[in-house]
Short mmCIF file of C-alpha atoms and ligand atoms in Angstrom, two decimals:
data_model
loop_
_atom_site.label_atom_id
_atom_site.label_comp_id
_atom_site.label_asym_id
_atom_site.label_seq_id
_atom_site.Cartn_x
_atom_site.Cartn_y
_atom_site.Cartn_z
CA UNK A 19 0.00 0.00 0.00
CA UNK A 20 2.54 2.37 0.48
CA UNK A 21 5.01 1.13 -2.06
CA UNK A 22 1.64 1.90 -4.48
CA UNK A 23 1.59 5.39 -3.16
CA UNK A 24 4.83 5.88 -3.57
CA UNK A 25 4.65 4.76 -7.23
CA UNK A 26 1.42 6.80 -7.63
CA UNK A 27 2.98 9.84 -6.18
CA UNK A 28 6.24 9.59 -8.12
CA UNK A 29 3.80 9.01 -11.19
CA UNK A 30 2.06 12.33 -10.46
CA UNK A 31 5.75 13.97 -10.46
CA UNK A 32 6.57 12.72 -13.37
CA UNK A 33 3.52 13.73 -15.47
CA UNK A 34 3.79 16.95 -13.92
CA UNK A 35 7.06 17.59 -14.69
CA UNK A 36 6.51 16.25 -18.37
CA UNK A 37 3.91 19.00 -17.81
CA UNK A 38 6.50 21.30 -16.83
CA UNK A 39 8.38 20.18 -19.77
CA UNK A 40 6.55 20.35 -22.48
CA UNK A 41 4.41 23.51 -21.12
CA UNK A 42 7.88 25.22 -21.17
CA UNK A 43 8.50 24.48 -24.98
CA UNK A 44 5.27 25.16 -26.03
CA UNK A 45 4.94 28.63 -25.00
CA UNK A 46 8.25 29.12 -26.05
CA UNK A 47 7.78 28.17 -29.21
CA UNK A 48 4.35 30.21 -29.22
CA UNK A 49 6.46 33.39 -28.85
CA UNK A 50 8.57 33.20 -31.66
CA UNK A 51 5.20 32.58 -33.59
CA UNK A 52 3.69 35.58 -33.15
CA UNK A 53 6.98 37.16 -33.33
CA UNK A 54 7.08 36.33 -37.40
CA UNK A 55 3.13 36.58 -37.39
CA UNK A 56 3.62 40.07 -36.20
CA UNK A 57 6.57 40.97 -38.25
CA UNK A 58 4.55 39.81 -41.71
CA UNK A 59 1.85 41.89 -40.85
CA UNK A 60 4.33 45.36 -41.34
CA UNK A 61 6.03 42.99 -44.48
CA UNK A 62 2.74 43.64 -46.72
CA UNK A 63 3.10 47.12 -46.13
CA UNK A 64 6.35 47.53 -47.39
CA UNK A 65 5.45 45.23 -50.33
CA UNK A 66 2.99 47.67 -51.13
CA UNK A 67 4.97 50.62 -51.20
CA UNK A 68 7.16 49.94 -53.49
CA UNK A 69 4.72 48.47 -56.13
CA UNK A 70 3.05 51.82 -55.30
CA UNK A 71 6.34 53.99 -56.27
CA UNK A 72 7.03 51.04 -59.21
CA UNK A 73 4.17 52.68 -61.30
CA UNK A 74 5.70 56.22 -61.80
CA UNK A 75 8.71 54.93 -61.94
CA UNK A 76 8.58 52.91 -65.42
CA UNK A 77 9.24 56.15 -67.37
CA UNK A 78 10.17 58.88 -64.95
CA UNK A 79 13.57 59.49 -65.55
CA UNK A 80 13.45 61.49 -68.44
CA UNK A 81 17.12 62.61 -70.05
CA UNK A 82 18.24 66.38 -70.17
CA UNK A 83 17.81 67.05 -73.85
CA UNK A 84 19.37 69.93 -75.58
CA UNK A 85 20.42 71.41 -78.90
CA UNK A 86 19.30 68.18 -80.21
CA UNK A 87 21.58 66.10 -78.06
CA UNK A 88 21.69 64.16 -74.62
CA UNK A 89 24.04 62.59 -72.71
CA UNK A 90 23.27 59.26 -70.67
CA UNK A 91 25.30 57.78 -68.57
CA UNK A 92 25.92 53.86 -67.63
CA UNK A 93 26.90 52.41 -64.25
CA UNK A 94 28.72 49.69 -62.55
CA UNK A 95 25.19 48.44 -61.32
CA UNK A 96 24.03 48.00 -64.79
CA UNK A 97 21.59 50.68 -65.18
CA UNK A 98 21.70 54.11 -67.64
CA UNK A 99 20.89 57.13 -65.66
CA UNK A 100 17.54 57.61 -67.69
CA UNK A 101 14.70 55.44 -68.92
CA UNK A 102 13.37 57.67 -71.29
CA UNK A 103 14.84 60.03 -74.51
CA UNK A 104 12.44 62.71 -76.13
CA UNK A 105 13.76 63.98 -79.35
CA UNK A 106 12.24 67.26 -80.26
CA UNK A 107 10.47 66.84 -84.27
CA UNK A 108 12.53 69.99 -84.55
CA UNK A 109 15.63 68.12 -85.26
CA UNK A 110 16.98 66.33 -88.57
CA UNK A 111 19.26 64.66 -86.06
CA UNK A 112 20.13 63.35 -82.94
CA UNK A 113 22.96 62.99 -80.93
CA UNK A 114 23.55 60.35 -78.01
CA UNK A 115 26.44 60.32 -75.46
CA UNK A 116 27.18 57.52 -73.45
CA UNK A 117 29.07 57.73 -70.65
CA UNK A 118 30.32 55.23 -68.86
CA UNK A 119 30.42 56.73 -65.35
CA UNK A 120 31.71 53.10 -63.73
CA UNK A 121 35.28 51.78 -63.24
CA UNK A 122 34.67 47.98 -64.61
CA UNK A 123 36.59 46.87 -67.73
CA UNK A 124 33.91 46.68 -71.24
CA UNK A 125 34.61 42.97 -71.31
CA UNK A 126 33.06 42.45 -67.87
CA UNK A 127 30.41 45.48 -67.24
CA UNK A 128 30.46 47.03 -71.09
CA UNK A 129 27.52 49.04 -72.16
CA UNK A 130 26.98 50.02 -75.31
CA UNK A 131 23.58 51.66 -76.47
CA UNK A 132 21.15 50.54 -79.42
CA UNK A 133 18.11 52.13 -81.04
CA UNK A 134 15.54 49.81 -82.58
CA UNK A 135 11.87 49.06 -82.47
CA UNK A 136 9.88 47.02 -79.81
CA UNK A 137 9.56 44.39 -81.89
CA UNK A 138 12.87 43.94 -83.11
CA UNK A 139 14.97 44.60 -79.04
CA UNK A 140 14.49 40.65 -78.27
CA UNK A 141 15.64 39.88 -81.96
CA UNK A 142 18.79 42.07 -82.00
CA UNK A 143 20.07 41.02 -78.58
CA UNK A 144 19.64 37.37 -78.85
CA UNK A 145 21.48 37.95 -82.87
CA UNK A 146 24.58 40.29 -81.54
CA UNK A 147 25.20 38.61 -78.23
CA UNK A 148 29.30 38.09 -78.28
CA UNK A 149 29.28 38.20 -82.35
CA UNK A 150 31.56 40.89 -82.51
CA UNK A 151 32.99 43.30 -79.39
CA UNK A 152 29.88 45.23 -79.48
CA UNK A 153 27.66 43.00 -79.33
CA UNK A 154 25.75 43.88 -82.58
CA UNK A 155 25.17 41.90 -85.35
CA UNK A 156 27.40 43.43 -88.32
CA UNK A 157 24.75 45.04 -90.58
CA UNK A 158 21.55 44.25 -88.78
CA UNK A 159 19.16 46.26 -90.59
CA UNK A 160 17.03 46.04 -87.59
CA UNK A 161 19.18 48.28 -86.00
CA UNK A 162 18.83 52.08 -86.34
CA UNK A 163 21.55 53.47 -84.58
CA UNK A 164 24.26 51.63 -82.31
CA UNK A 165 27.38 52.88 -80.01
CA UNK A 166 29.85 50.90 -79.33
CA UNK A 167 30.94 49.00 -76.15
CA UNK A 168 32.35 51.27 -73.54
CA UNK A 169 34.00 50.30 -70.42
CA UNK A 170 34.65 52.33 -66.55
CA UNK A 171 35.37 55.89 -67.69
CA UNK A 172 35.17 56.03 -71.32
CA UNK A 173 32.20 57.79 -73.43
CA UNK A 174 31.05 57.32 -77.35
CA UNK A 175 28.57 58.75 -78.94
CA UNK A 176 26.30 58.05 -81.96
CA UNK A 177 24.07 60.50 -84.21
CA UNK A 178 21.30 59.14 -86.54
CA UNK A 179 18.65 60.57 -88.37
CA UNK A 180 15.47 61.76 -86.34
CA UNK A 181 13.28 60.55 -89.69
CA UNK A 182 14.24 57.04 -88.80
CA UNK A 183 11.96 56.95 -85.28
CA UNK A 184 9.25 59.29 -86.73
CA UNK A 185 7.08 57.11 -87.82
CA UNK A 186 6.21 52.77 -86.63
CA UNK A 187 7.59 52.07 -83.37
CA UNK A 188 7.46 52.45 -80.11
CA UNK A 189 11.19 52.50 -80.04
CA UNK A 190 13.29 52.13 -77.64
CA UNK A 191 17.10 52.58 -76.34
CA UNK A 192 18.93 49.72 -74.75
CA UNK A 193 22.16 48.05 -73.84
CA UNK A 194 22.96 44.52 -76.20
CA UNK A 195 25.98 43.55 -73.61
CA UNK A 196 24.51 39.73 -72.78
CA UNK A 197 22.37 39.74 -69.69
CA UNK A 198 22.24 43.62 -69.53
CA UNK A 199 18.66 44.14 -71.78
CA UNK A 200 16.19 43.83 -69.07
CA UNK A 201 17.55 46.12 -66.74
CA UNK A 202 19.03 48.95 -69.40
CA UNK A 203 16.44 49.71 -71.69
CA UNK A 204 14.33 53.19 -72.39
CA UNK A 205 12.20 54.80 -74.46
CA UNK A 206 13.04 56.38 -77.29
CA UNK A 207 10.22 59.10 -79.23
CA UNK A 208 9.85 62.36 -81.13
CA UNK A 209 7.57 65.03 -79.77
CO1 CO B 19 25.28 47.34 -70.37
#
């Protein structure tokens, strides 16, 4: 009888320190729950900022244009400093500058700058990718203007006729160094 108690009582310890255990654990486990619940919540506000500022932001770096010229400049982080060119209809023609404001050799972070339709970007980069140094097919008639590739702290430029991007289109400006399309790329119109 008391040997049974003594079981039974040691029983009851046990389960209550299992209790103990496992009641530990679970609330501590609870906490870093809501600790990630909580931090999600302020995560889909962020998420929606952005997406907010993403909208203006697809053409709102327009470039400096004057005496029917501009001068863009390239990066180390892949990107020209504008996203969109406006040629006044005033002009016969057109001058670009590139310059590359970066310190990266052309054969690792080159930029050069093409002018083509739409239609024809996906065409002319897939065509001129590591065909020649500047990445342009040689006489691509797709192609209405093209610099060549620049690396860190050089500049080019390239002037073309303003009739050429009058009329079809949209056109656009871009970069046809493999990999770099998607992330340099503009638009290109007369206004
Ligand atoms: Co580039």
């Amino acid at each position: 009888m008391k040997f049974r108690q003594i079981l039974l009582t040691s029983a009851i310890a046990l389960a209550l320190s299992a209790c103990g255990q496992s009641n530990a654990p679970a609330s501590d486990s609870a906490a870093p729950a809501a600790a990630p619940a909580a931090e999600a919540a302020p995560a889909a506000a962020p998420e929606a900022a952005p997406a907010a500022e993403a909208a203006p932001a697809a053409a709102s770096k327009p470039a400096t244009v004057a005496n029917c010229a501009t001068t863009i400049e390239a990066n180390d982080q892949m990107q020209y400093n504008a996203d969109s060119i406006t040629v006044p209809a005033s002009c016969t023609q057109f001058t670009i500058n590139l310059k590359h404001v970066g310190t990266m050799a052309a054969n690792v972070m080159g930029h050069n700058m093409v002018i083509a339709a739409q239609t024809d970007m996906e065409g002319i980069d897939q065509d001129g990718a590591g065909v020649t140094p500047d990445h342009v097919k040689a006489d691509d008639a797709r192609v209405i203007a093209h610099t060549k590739v620049i690396g860190g702290g050089e500049s080019t430029s390239m002037t073309f006729d303003v009739a050429k991007i009058k009329t079809g289109g949209p056109f656009k400006f871009f970069c046809s160094f493999p990999g770099h399309m998607s992330l340099m790329q503009g638009s290109i119109q007369v206004q």
